[in-house]
Amino acid sequence: MRCPFCHNADSRVIDSREADEGATTRRRRSCPKCGRRFTTVEEAVLAVVKRSGVSEPFNRSKVVAGVRRACQGRPVDEDQLQKLAQQVEDAIRATGAAEVPSNEVGLAILKPLRELDEVAYLRFASVYRSFTSVADFEKEIAELRARQAQAPEPTGSVPSGAPAGG
Ligand SMILES: [Zn+2]
């Protein structure tokens, strides 16, 4: 790494630590020529390619902003939004791709949002999937109902007579 002060081509790492739960590595460096110190941050690249072809770094706060709009008036708090954005980032990074189209970010939002709040999910899906009619909503709601019917009851795994816990 080039020294930002004297532009010496080499520098020495004097300290290295993980930040942001291991997503980034911060390195404290020292320039052997001018002796000044500086910090670098290393992060695995994840770019989002917009429909226009322009790419920009993946930004968790953009995910939060988009989902927050869909969650207006719903019982969803900031922590849940942050957690959802983290799930989205994890899901995208898990694909191993360095670049993803922006519509894949939208797709990655739908699944955890459905778990979080079904009304917000319908709102988000209606925009993202460009619902054009009531029939589109009906179809989506039918799928949500089918999913609920399949899902086991929250207490279903507790044998009858067993303590409820807590
Ligand atoms: Zn230097």
PDB file of C-alpha atoms and ligand atoms in Angstrom:
ATOM      1  CA  MET A   1       0.000   0.000   0.000  1.00  0.00           C
ATOM      2  CA  ARG A   2       1.366   3.379  -1.101  1.00  0.00           C
ATOM      3  CA  CYS A   3       1.917   6.004   1.610  1.00  0.00           C
ATOM      4  CA  PRO A   4      -0.714   8.757   1.206  1.00  0.00           C
ATOM      5  CA  PHE A   5       1.690  11.374   2.600  1.00  0.00           C
ATOM      6  CA  CYS A   6       4.977  10.922   0.744  1.00  0.00           C
ATOM      7  CA  HIS A   7       3.732   8.426  -1.867  1.00  0.00           C
ATOM      8  CA  ASN A   8       6.396   5.934  -0.969  1.00  0.00           C
ATOM      9  CA  ALA A   9       5.468   2.694  -2.732  1.00  0.00           C
ATOM     10  CA  ASP A  10       5.732   0.570   0.394  1.00  0.00           C
ATOM     11  CA  SER A  11       4.298   0.560   3.911  1.00  0.00           C
ATOM     12  CA  ARG A  12       4.414  -1.738   6.898  1.00  0.00           C
ATOM     13  CA  VAL A  13       1.382  -3.230   8.678  1.00  0.00           C
ATOM     14  CA  ILE A  14       1.735  -2.571  12.413  1.00  0.00           C
ATOM     15  CA  ASP A  15      -1.724  -3.658  13.526  1.00  0.00           C
ATOM     16  CA  SER A  16      -4.610  -5.561  11.963  1.00  0.00           C
ATOM     17  CA  ARG A  17      -8.060  -6.067  13.404  1.00  0.00           C
ATOM     18  CA  GLU A  18     -11.476  -7.150  12.256  1.00  0.00           C
ATOM     19  CA  ALA A  19     -14.336  -4.661  12.366  1.00  0.00           C
ATOM     20  CA  ASP A  20     -18.040  -4.710  11.555  1.00  0.00           C
ATOM     21  CA  GLU A  21     -18.362  -8.313  12.790  1.00  0.00           C
ATOM     22  CA  GLY A  22     -15.558  -9.514  10.560  1.00  0.00           C
ATOM     23  CA  ALA A  23     -16.933  -7.954   7.373  1.00  0.00           C
ATOM     24  CA  THR A  24     -14.000  -5.544   7.207  1.00  0.00           C
ATOM     25  CA  THR A  25     -10.379  -5.608   8.266  1.00  0.00           C
ATOM     26  CA  ARG A  26      -8.704  -2.422   9.455  1.00  0.00           C
ATOM     27  CA  ARG A  27      -4.964  -2.222   9.130  1.00  0.00           C
ATOM     28  CA  ARG A  28      -2.779   0.343  10.837  1.00  0.00           C
ATOM     29  CA  ARG A  29       0.209   1.023   8.635  1.00  0.00           C
ATOM     30  CA  SER A  30       3.474   2.840   9.004  1.00  0.00           C
ATOM     31  CA  CYS A  31       5.537   4.345   6.206  1.00  0.00           C
ATOM     32  CA  PRO A  32       9.216   3.340   6.446  1.00  0.00           C
ATOM     33  CA  LYS A  33      10.249   6.469   4.528  1.00  0.00           C
ATOM     34  CA  CYS A  34       8.406   9.353   6.265  1.00  0.00           C
ATOM     35  CA  GLY A  35       7.423   7.474   9.423  1.00  0.00           C
ATOM     36  CA  ARG A  36       3.788   8.612   9.287  1.00  0.00           C
ATOM     37  CA  ARG A  37       0.933   6.282  10.087  1.00  0.00           C
ATOM     38  CA  PHE A  38      -2.363   5.675   8.333  1.00  0.00           C
ATOM     39  CA  THR A  39      -5.254   3.196   8.373  1.00  0.00           C
ATOM     40  CA  THR A  40      -6.667   1.113   5.542  1.00  0.00           C
ATOM     41  CA  VAL A  41      -9.950  -0.772   5.470  1.00  0.00           C
ATOM     42  CA  GLU A  42     -10.272  -3.985   3.524  1.00  0.00           C
ATOM     43  CA  GLU A  43     -13.688  -5.285   2.511  1.00  0.00           C
ATOM     44  CA  ALA A  44     -14.856  -7.948   0.069  1.00  0.00           C
ATOM     45  CA  VAL A  45     -16.294  -6.160  -2.951  1.00  0.00           C
ATOM     46  CA  LEU A  46     -20.019  -6.487  -3.558  1.00  0.00           C
ATOM     47  CA  ALA A  47     -21.409  -4.321  -6.350  1.00  0.00           C
ATOM     48  CA  VAL A  48     -25.018  -3.813  -7.353  1.00  0.00           C
ATOM     49  CA  VAL A  49     -25.638  -3.252 -11.063  1.00  0.00           C
ATOM     50  CA  LYS A  50     -28.617  -1.036 -11.795  1.00  0.00           C
ATOM     51  CA  ARG A  51     -30.841  -1.413 -14.825  1.00  0.00           C
ATOM     52  CA  SER A  52     -29.000   1.499 -16.419  1.00  0.00           C
ATOM     53  CA  GLY A  53     -25.805  -0.555 -16.248  1.00  0.00           C
ATOM     54  CA  VAL A  54     -24.267   1.679 -13.582  1.00  0.00           C
ATOM     55  CA  SER A  55     -22.836  -0.250 -10.665  1.00  0.00           C
ATOM     56  CA  GLU A  56     -22.471   0.946  -7.093  1.00  0.00           C
ATOM     57  CA  PRO A  57     -21.320  -0.666  -3.853  1.00  0.00           C
ATOM     58  CA  PHE A  58     -23.975  -2.681  -2.040  1.00  0.00           C
ATOM     59  CA  ASN A  59     -25.448  -0.422   0.627  1.00  0.00           C
ATOM     60  CA  ARG A  60     -27.327  -1.885   3.571  1.00  0.00           C
ATOM     61  CA  SER A  61     -28.945   1.451   4.416  1.00  0.00           C
ATOM     62  CA  LYS A  62     -30.581   1.524   0.982  1.00  0.00           C
ATOM     63  CA  VAL A  63     -32.179  -1.829   1.736  1.00  0.00           C
ATOM     64  CA  VAL A  64     -33.338  -0.466   5.105  1.00  0.00           C
ATOM     65  CA  ALA A  65     -34.784   2.675   3.472  1.00  0.00           C
ATOM     66  CA  GLY A  66     -36.737   0.673   0.893  1.00  0.00           C
ATOM     67  CA  VAL A  67     -38.116  -1.763   3.440  1.00  0.00           C
ATOM     68  CA  ARG A  68     -38.898   1.007   5.939  1.00  0.00           C
ATOM     69  CA  ARG A  69     -41.226   2.605   3.365  1.00  0.00           C
ATOM     70  CA  ALA A  70     -43.105  -0.671   2.986  1.00  0.00           C
ATOM     71  CA  CYS A  71     -43.276  -1.038   6.789  1.00  0.00           C
ATOM     72  CA  GLN A  72     -44.912   2.342   7.479  1.00  0.00           C
ATOM     73  CA  GLY A  73     -47.532   1.966  10.187  1.00  0.00           C
ATOM     74  CA  ARG A  74     -46.531  -1.635  10.799  1.00  0.00           C
ATOM     75  CA  PRO A  75     -45.172  -2.997  14.098  1.00  0.00           C
ATOM     76  CA  VAL A  76     -41.623  -3.300  12.776  1.00  0.00           C
ATOM     77  CA  ASP A  77     -38.794  -1.641  14.660  1.00  0.00           C
ATOM     78  CA  GLU A  78     -35.400  -0.341  13.596  1.00  0.00           C
ATOM     79  CA  ASP A  79     -33.569  -3.396  14.945  1.00  0.00           C
ATOM     80  CA  GLN A  80     -35.713  -5.670  12.804  1.00  0.00           C
ATOM     81  CA  LEU A  81     -35.018  -3.530   9.732  1.00  0.00           C
ATOM     82  CA  GLN A  82     -31.274  -3.696  10.397  1.00  0.00           C
ATOM     83  CA  LYS A  83     -31.455  -7.451  10.924  1.00  0.00           C
ATOM     84  CA  LEU A  84     -33.384  -7.901   7.683  1.00  0.00           C
ATOM     85  CA  ALA A  85     -30.811  -5.830   5.761  1.00  0.00           C
ATOM     86  CA  GLN A  86     -28.069  -8.003   7.237  1.00  0.00           C
ATOM     87  CA  GLN A  87     -29.936 -11.156   6.133  1.00  0.00           C
ATOM     88  CA  VAL A  88     -30.229  -9.703   2.630  1.00  0.00           C
ATOM     89  CA  GLU A  89     -26.516  -8.918   2.490  1.00  0.00           C
ATOM     90  CA  ASP A  90     -25.621 -12.374   3.809  1.00  0.00           C
ATOM     91  CA  ALA A  91     -27.881 -14.052   1.237  1.00  0.00           C
ATOM     92  CA  ILE A  92     -26.325 -12.073  -1.613  1.00  0.00           C
ATOM     93  CA  ARG A  93     -22.755 -12.603  -0.432  1.00  0.00           C
ATOM     94  CA  ALA A  94     -23.498 -16.314  -0.042  1.00  0.00           C
ATOM     95  CA  THR A  95     -24.002 -16.540  -3.803  1.00  0.00           C
ATOM     96  CA  GLY A  96     -20.303 -15.777  -4.150  1.00  0.00           C
ATOM     97  CA  ALA A  97     -20.923 -13.209  -6.882  1.00  0.00           C
ATOM     98  CA  ALA A  98     -18.918  -9.982  -6.806  1.00  0.00           C
ATOM     99  CA  GLU A  99     -21.657  -8.211  -8.759  1.00  0.00           C
ATOM    100  CA  VAL A 100     -25.420  -8.675  -8.582  1.00  0.00           C
ATOM    101  CA  PRO A 101     -28.201  -7.042 -10.598  1.00  0.00           C
ATOM    102  CA  SER A 102     -30.367  -4.729  -8.486  1.00  0.00           C
ATOM    103  CA  ASN A 103     -33.450  -6.893  -9.078  1.00  0.00           C
ATOM    104  CA  GLU A 104     -31.705  -9.734  -7.234  1.00  0.00           C
ATOM    105  CA  VAL A 105     -31.389  -7.460  -4.226  1.00  0.00           C
ATOM    106  CA  GLY A 106     -35.169  -6.994  -4.419  1.00  0.00           C
ATOM    107  CA  LEU A 107     -35.673 -10.749  -4.618  1.00  0.00           C
ATOM    108  CA  ALA A 108     -33.420 -11.281  -1.614  1.00  0.00           C
ATOM    109  CA  ILE A 109     -35.538  -8.787   0.359  1.00  0.00           C
ATOM    110  CA  LEU A 110     -38.862 -10.530  -0.343  1.00  0.00           C
ATOM    111  CA  LYS A 111     -38.205 -13.742   1.586  1.00  0.00           C
ATOM    112  CA  PRO A 112     -37.113 -12.293   4.962  1.00  0.00           C
ATOM    113  CA  LEU A 113     -39.729  -9.527   4.648  1.00  0.00           C
ATOM    114  CA  ARG A 114     -42.462 -12.151   4.246  1.00  0.00           C
ATOM    115  CA  GLU A 115     -41.306 -13.687   7.535  1.00  0.00           C
ATOM    116  CA  LEU A 116     -41.204 -10.280   9.206  1.00  0.00           C
ATOM    117  CA  ASP A 117     -44.521  -8.696   8.204  1.00  0.00           C
ATOM    118  CA  GLU A 118     -46.962  -9.935   5.598  1.00  0.00           C
ATOM    119  CA  VAL A 119     -48.626  -6.579   4.976  1.00  0.00           C
ATOM    120  CA  ALA A 120     -45.254  -4.910   4.396  1.00  0.00           C
ATOM    121  CA  TYR A 121     -44.327  -7.858   2.183  1.00  0.00           C
ATOM    122  CA  LEU A 122     -47.445  -7.334   0.041  1.00  0.00           C
ATOM    123  CA  ARG A 123     -46.680  -3.629  -0.283  1.00  0.00           C
ATOM    124  CA  PHE A 124     -43.085  -4.275  -1.248  1.00  0.00           C
ATOM    125  CA  ALA A 125     -43.996  -7.097  -3.637  1.00  0.00           C
ATOM    126  CA  SER A 126     -46.682  -4.955  -5.298  1.00  0.00           C
ATOM    127  CA  VAL A 127     -44.090  -2.348  -6.218  1.00  0.00           C
ATOM    128  CA  TYR A 128     -41.209  -4.684  -6.880  1.00  0.00           C
ATOM    129  CA  ARG A 129     -43.186  -7.168  -8.959  1.00  0.00           C
ATOM    130  CA  SER A 130     -45.251  -4.378 -10.550  1.00  0.00           C
ATOM    131  CA  PHE A 131     -48.683  -5.642  -9.531  1.00  0.00           C
ATOM    132  CA  THR A 132     -51.153  -4.268 -12.040  1.00  0.00           C
ATOM    133  CA  SER A 133     -54.449  -5.582 -10.721  1.00  0.00           C
ATOM    134  CA  VAL A 134     -56.337  -6.782  -7.667  1.00  0.00           C
ATOM    135  CA  ALA A 135     -55.902 -10.276  -9.099  1.00  0.00           C
ATOM    136  CA  ASP A 136     -52.143  -9.962  -8.571  1.00  0.00           C
ATOM    137  CA  PHE A 137     -52.755  -9.235  -4.886  1.00  0.00           C
ATOM    138  CA  GLU A 138     -55.244 -12.095  -4.653  1.00  0.00           C
ATOM    139  CA  LYS A 139     -52.734 -14.528  -6.090  1.00  0.00           C
ATOM    140  CA  GLU A 140     -50.029 -13.364  -3.680  1.00  0.00           C
ATOM    141  CA  ILE A 141     -52.406 -13.529  -0.706  1.00  0.00           C
ATOM    142  CA  ALA A 142     -53.481 -17.035  -1.734  1.00  0.00           C
ATOM    143  CA  GLU A 143     -49.812 -18.040  -1.676  1.00  0.00           C
ATOM    144  CA  LEU A 144     -49.357 -16.489   1.770  1.00  0.00           C
ATOM    145  CA  ARG A 145     -52.397 -18.416   3.049  1.00  0.00           C
ATOM    146  CA  ALA A 146     -51.129 -21.671   1.560  1.00  0.00           C
ATOM    147  CA  ARG A 147     -47.791 -21.054   3.258  1.00  0.00           C
ATOM    148  CA  GLN A 148     -49.490 -20.395   6.622  1.00  0.00           C
ATOM    149  CA  ALA A 149     -51.474 -23.621   6.257  1.00  0.00           C
ATOM    150  CA  GLN A 150     -48.258 -25.566   5.722  1.00  0.00           C
ATOM    151  CA  ALA A 151     -46.336 -23.928   8.550  1.00  0.00           C
ATOM    152  CA  PRO A 152     -46.492 -25.851  11.821  1.00  0.00           C
ATOM    153  CA  GLU A 153     -48.181 -24.135  14.761  1.00  0.00           C
ATOM    154  CA  PRO A 154     -45.635 -22.379  16.999  1.00  0.00           C
ATOM    155  CA  THR A 155     -46.568 -24.679  19.891  1.00  0.00           C
ATOM    156  CA  GLY A 156     -46.874 -27.733  17.660  1.00  0.00           C
ATOM    157  CA  SER A 157     -43.460 -29.104  18.626  1.00  0.00           C
ATOM    158  CA  VAL A 158     -44.231 -29.074  22.347  1.00  0.00           C
ATOM    159  CA  PRO A 159     -45.744 -32.414  23.395  1.00  0.00           C
ATOM    160  CA  SER A 160     -49.028 -32.032  25.257  1.00  0.00           C
ATOM    161  CA  GLY A 161     -48.523 -31.964  29.000  1.00  0.00           C
ATOM    162  CA  ALA A 162     -44.939 -30.703  28.699  1.00  0.00           C
ATOM    163  CA  PRO A 163     -44.079 -27.456  30.465  1.00  0.00           C
ATOM    164  CA  ALA A 164     -44.596 -24.446  28.243  1.00  0.00           C
ATOM    165  CA  GLY A 165     -41.135 -23.241  29.200  1.00  0.00           C
ATOM    166  CA  GLY A 166     -39.943 -19.957  30.595  1.00  0.00           C
TER     167      GLY A 166
HETATM  168 ZN    ZN B   1       5.464   8.199   3.731  1.00  0.00          ZN
END
